[in-house]
Coordinates of C-alpha atoms and ligand atoms in Angstrom, one line a residue:
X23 CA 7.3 -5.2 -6.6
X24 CA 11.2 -5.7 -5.3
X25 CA 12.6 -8.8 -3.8
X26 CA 11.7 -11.7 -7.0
X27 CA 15.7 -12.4 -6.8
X28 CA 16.3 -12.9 -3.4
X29 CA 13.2 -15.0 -3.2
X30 CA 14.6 -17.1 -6.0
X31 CA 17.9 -17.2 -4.1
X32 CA 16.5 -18.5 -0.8
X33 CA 15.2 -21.7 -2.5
X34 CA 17.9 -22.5 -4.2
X35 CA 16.2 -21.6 -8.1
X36 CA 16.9 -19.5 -11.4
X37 CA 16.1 -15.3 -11.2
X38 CA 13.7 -16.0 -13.7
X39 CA 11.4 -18.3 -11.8
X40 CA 11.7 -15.3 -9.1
X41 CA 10.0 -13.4 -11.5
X42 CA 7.8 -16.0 -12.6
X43 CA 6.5 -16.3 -8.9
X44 CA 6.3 -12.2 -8.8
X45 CA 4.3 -12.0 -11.9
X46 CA 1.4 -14.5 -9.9
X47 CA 1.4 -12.1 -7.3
X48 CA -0.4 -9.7 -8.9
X49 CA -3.6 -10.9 -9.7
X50 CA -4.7 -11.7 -5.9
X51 CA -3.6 -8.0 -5.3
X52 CA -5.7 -6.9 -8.2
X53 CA -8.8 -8.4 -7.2
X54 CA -8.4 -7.8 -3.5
X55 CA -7.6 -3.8 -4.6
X56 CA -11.1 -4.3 -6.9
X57 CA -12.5 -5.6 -3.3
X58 CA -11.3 -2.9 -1.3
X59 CA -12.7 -0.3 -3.2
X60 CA -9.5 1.0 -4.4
X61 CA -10.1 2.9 -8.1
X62 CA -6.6 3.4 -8.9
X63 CA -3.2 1.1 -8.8
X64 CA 0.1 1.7 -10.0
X65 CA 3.1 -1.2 -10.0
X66 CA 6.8 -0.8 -10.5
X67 CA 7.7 -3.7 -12.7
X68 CA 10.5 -2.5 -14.5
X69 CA 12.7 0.5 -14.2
X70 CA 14.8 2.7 -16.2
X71 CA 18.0 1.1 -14.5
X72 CA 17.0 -2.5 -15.0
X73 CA 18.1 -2.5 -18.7
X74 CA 21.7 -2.6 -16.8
X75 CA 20.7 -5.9 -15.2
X76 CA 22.3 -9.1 -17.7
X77 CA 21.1 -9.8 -21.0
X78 CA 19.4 -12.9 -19.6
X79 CA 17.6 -11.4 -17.1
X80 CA 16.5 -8.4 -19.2
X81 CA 15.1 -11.0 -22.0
X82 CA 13.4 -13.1 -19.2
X83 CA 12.3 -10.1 -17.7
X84 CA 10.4 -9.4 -21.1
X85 CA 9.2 -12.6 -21.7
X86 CA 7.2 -13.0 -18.6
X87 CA 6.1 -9.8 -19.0
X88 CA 4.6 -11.2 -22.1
X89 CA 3.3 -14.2 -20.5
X90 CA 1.7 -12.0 -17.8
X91 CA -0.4 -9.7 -20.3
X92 CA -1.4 -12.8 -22.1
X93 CA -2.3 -14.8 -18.9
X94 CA -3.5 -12.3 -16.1
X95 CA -4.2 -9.1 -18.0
X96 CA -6.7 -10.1 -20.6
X97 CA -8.6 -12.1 -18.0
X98 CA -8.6 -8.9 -15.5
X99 CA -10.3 -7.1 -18.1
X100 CA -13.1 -9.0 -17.6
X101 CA -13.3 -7.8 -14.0
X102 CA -13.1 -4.4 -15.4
X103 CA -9.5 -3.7 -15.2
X104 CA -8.2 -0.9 -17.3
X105 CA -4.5 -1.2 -17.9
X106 CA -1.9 1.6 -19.1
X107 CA 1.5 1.6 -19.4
X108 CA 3.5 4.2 -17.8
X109 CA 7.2 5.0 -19.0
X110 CA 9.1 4.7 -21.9
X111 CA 7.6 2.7 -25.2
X112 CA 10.9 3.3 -27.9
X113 CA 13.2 0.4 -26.2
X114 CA 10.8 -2.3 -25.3
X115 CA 10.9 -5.7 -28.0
X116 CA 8.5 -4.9 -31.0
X117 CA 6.4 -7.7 -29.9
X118 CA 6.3 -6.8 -26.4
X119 CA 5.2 -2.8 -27.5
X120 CA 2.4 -4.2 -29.5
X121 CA 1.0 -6.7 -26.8
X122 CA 1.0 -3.2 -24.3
X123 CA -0.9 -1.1 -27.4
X124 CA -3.1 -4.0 -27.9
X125 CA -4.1 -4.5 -24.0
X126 CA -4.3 -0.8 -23.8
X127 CA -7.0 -0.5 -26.6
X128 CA -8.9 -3.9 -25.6
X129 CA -9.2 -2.6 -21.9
X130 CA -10.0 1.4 -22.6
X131 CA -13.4 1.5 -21.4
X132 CA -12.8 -0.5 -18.1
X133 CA -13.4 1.3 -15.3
X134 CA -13.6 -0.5 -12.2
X135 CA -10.3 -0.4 -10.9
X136 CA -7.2 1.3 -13.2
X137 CA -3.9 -0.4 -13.4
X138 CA -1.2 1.1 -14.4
X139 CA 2.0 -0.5 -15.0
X140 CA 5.2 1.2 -14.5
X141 CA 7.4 -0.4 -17.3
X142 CA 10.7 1.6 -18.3
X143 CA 9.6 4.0 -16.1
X144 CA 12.1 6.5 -13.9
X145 CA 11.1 9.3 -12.3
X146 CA 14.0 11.5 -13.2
X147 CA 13.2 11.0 -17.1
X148 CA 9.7 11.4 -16.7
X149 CA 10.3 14.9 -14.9
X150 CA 13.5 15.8 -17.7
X151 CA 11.0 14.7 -20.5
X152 CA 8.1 16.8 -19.3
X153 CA 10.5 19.6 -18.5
X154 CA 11.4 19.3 -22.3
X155 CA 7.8 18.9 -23.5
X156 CA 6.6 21.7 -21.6
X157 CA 9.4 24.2 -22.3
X158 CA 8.7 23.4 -26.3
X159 CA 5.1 23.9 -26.1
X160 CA 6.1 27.5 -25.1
X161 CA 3.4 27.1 -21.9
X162 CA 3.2 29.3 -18.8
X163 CA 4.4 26.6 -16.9
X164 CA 3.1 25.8 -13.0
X165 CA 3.0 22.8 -10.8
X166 CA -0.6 22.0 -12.2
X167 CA 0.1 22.4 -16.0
X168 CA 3.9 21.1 -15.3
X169 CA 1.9 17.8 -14.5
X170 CA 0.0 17.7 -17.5
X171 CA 3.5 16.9 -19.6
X172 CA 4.0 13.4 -17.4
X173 CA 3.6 10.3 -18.8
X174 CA 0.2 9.7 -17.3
X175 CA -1.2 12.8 -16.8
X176 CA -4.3 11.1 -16.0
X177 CA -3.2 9.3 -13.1
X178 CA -3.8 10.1 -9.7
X179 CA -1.1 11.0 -6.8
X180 CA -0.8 7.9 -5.1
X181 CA -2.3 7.9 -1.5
X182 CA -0.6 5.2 -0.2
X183 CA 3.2 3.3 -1.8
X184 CA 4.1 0.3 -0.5
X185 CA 7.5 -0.9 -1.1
X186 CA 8.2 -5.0 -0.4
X187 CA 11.6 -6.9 0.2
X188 CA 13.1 -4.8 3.5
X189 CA 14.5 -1.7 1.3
X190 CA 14.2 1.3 2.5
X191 CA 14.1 3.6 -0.3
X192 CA 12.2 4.8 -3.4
X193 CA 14.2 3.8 -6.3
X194 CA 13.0 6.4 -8.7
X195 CA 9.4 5.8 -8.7
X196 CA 6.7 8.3 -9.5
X197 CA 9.0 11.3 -7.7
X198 CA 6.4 14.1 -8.8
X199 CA 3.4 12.0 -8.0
X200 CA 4.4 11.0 -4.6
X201 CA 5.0 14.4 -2.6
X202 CA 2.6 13.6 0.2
X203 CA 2.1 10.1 -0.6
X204 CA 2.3 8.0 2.6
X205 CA 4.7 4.8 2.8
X206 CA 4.6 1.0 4.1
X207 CA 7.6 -0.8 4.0
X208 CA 7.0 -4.4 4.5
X209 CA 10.3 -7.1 4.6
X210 CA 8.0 -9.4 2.6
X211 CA 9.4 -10.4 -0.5
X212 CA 6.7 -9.2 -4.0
X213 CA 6.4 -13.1 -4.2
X214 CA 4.6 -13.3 -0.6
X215 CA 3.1 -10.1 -1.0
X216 CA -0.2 -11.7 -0.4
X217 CA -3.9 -10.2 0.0
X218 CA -4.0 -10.1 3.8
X219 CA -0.7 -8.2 4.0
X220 CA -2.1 -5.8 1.1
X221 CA -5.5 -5.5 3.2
X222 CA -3.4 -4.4 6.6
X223 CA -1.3 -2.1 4.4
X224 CA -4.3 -0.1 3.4
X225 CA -5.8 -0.4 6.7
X226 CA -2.5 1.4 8.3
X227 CA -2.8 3.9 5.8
X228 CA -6.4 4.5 6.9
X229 CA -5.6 5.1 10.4
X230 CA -3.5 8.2 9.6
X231 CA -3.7 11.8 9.6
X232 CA -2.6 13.2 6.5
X233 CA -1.9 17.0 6.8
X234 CA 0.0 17.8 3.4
X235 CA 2.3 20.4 4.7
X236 CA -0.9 21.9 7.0
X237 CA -1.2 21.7 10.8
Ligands
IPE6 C1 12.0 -6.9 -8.5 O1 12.8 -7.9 -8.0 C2 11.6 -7.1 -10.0 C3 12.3 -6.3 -10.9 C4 13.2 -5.4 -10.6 C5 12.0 -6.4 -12.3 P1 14.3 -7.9 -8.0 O2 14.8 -8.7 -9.1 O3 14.9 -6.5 -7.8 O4 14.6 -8.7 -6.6 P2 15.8 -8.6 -5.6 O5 15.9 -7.2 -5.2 O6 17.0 -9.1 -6.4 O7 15.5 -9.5 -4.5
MG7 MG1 15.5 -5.4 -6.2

């Protein structure tokens, strides 16, 4: 979900109501994934290298991630979304951890469309800490039990990433998980990420030929 700065920027506002504007972007997406048919959603909302970001940002940051579990998350469950956060737990604000554990456990038996949330999350320190998992519990180790040590092992490869906001890179997210994912790269910024744009994105993906290493 990239570009909430640069769409602050362009009209003239604070980071922080860049944010604010990317954190309503998510619930259209939501419900247009739930109309889609899509079982599974993963977003990038915070990553291991945004704690470098200033101390302003960062606690803003937090806040409206707050806010958003409060305002959006709760009232997704009732649509059946079942949220889990993927990443790191040990440096987020107490309060912020407990409003995660509590959505976690009020939304466990959702299952119409799974969201999880990519919070402290890097894919090099998931990798290093299931390396480290899996060499203490002494197990054979393969690709398929390798996985089993990730944050989520629950959650599926991701068909289809799409990155907003022009960049044309991966920035560390879900490495293991997307080996034969396909990509869209869109120059919208995440704040004008909209449902139509979502809608064409999956109906590019559809229209390909995926072949994972195969002829
Ligand atoms: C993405 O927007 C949100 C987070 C990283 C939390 P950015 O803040 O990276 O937006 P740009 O890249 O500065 O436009
Ligand atoms: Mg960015």
């Amino acid at each position: 979900m990239d570009g909430n700065g640069r769409w602050a920027e362009s009209r003239g506002l604070d980071v922080a109501e860049g944010h604010r504007a990317g954190s309503r972007a998510l619930r259209p997406i939501v419900e247009t994934a739930i109309d889609v048919g899509v079982g599974s959603l993963a977003v990038y909302a915070f990553s291991t290298e945004n704690w470098t970001r200033s101390p302003d940002e960062v606690a803003s940051l937090m806040q409206i991630f707050g806010e958003t579990i409060d305002r959006e998350l709760h009232d997704l469950a009732k649509e059946g979304v079942h949220t889990r956060f993927v990443g790191r737990r040990d440096r987020a604000p107490d309060w912020l951890r407990d409003k995660m554990a509590e959505l976690e456990q009020a939304t466990e038996n959702e299952r119409t469309l799974h969201l999880w949330i990519a919070f402290d999350y890097g894919g090099r320190a998931e990798i290093v800490e299931a390396a480290r998992r899996a060499t203490a519990s002494g197990a054979e180790i393969d690709e398929e039990t390798f996985a089993q040590f990730l944050y989520a092992p629950e959650m599926p490869d991701p068909d289809l990433v799409i990155r907003t906001s022009g960049e044309l890179r991966l920035s560390n997210f879900l490495l293991w998980q997307s080996a034969y994912s396909e990509y869209v790269f869109t120059d919208t910024l995440w704040p004008d990420f909209g449902p139509d744009e979502f809608r064409a994105a999956i109906e590019d993906y559809a229209g390909r030929r995926r072949r994972f290493g195969g002829r």
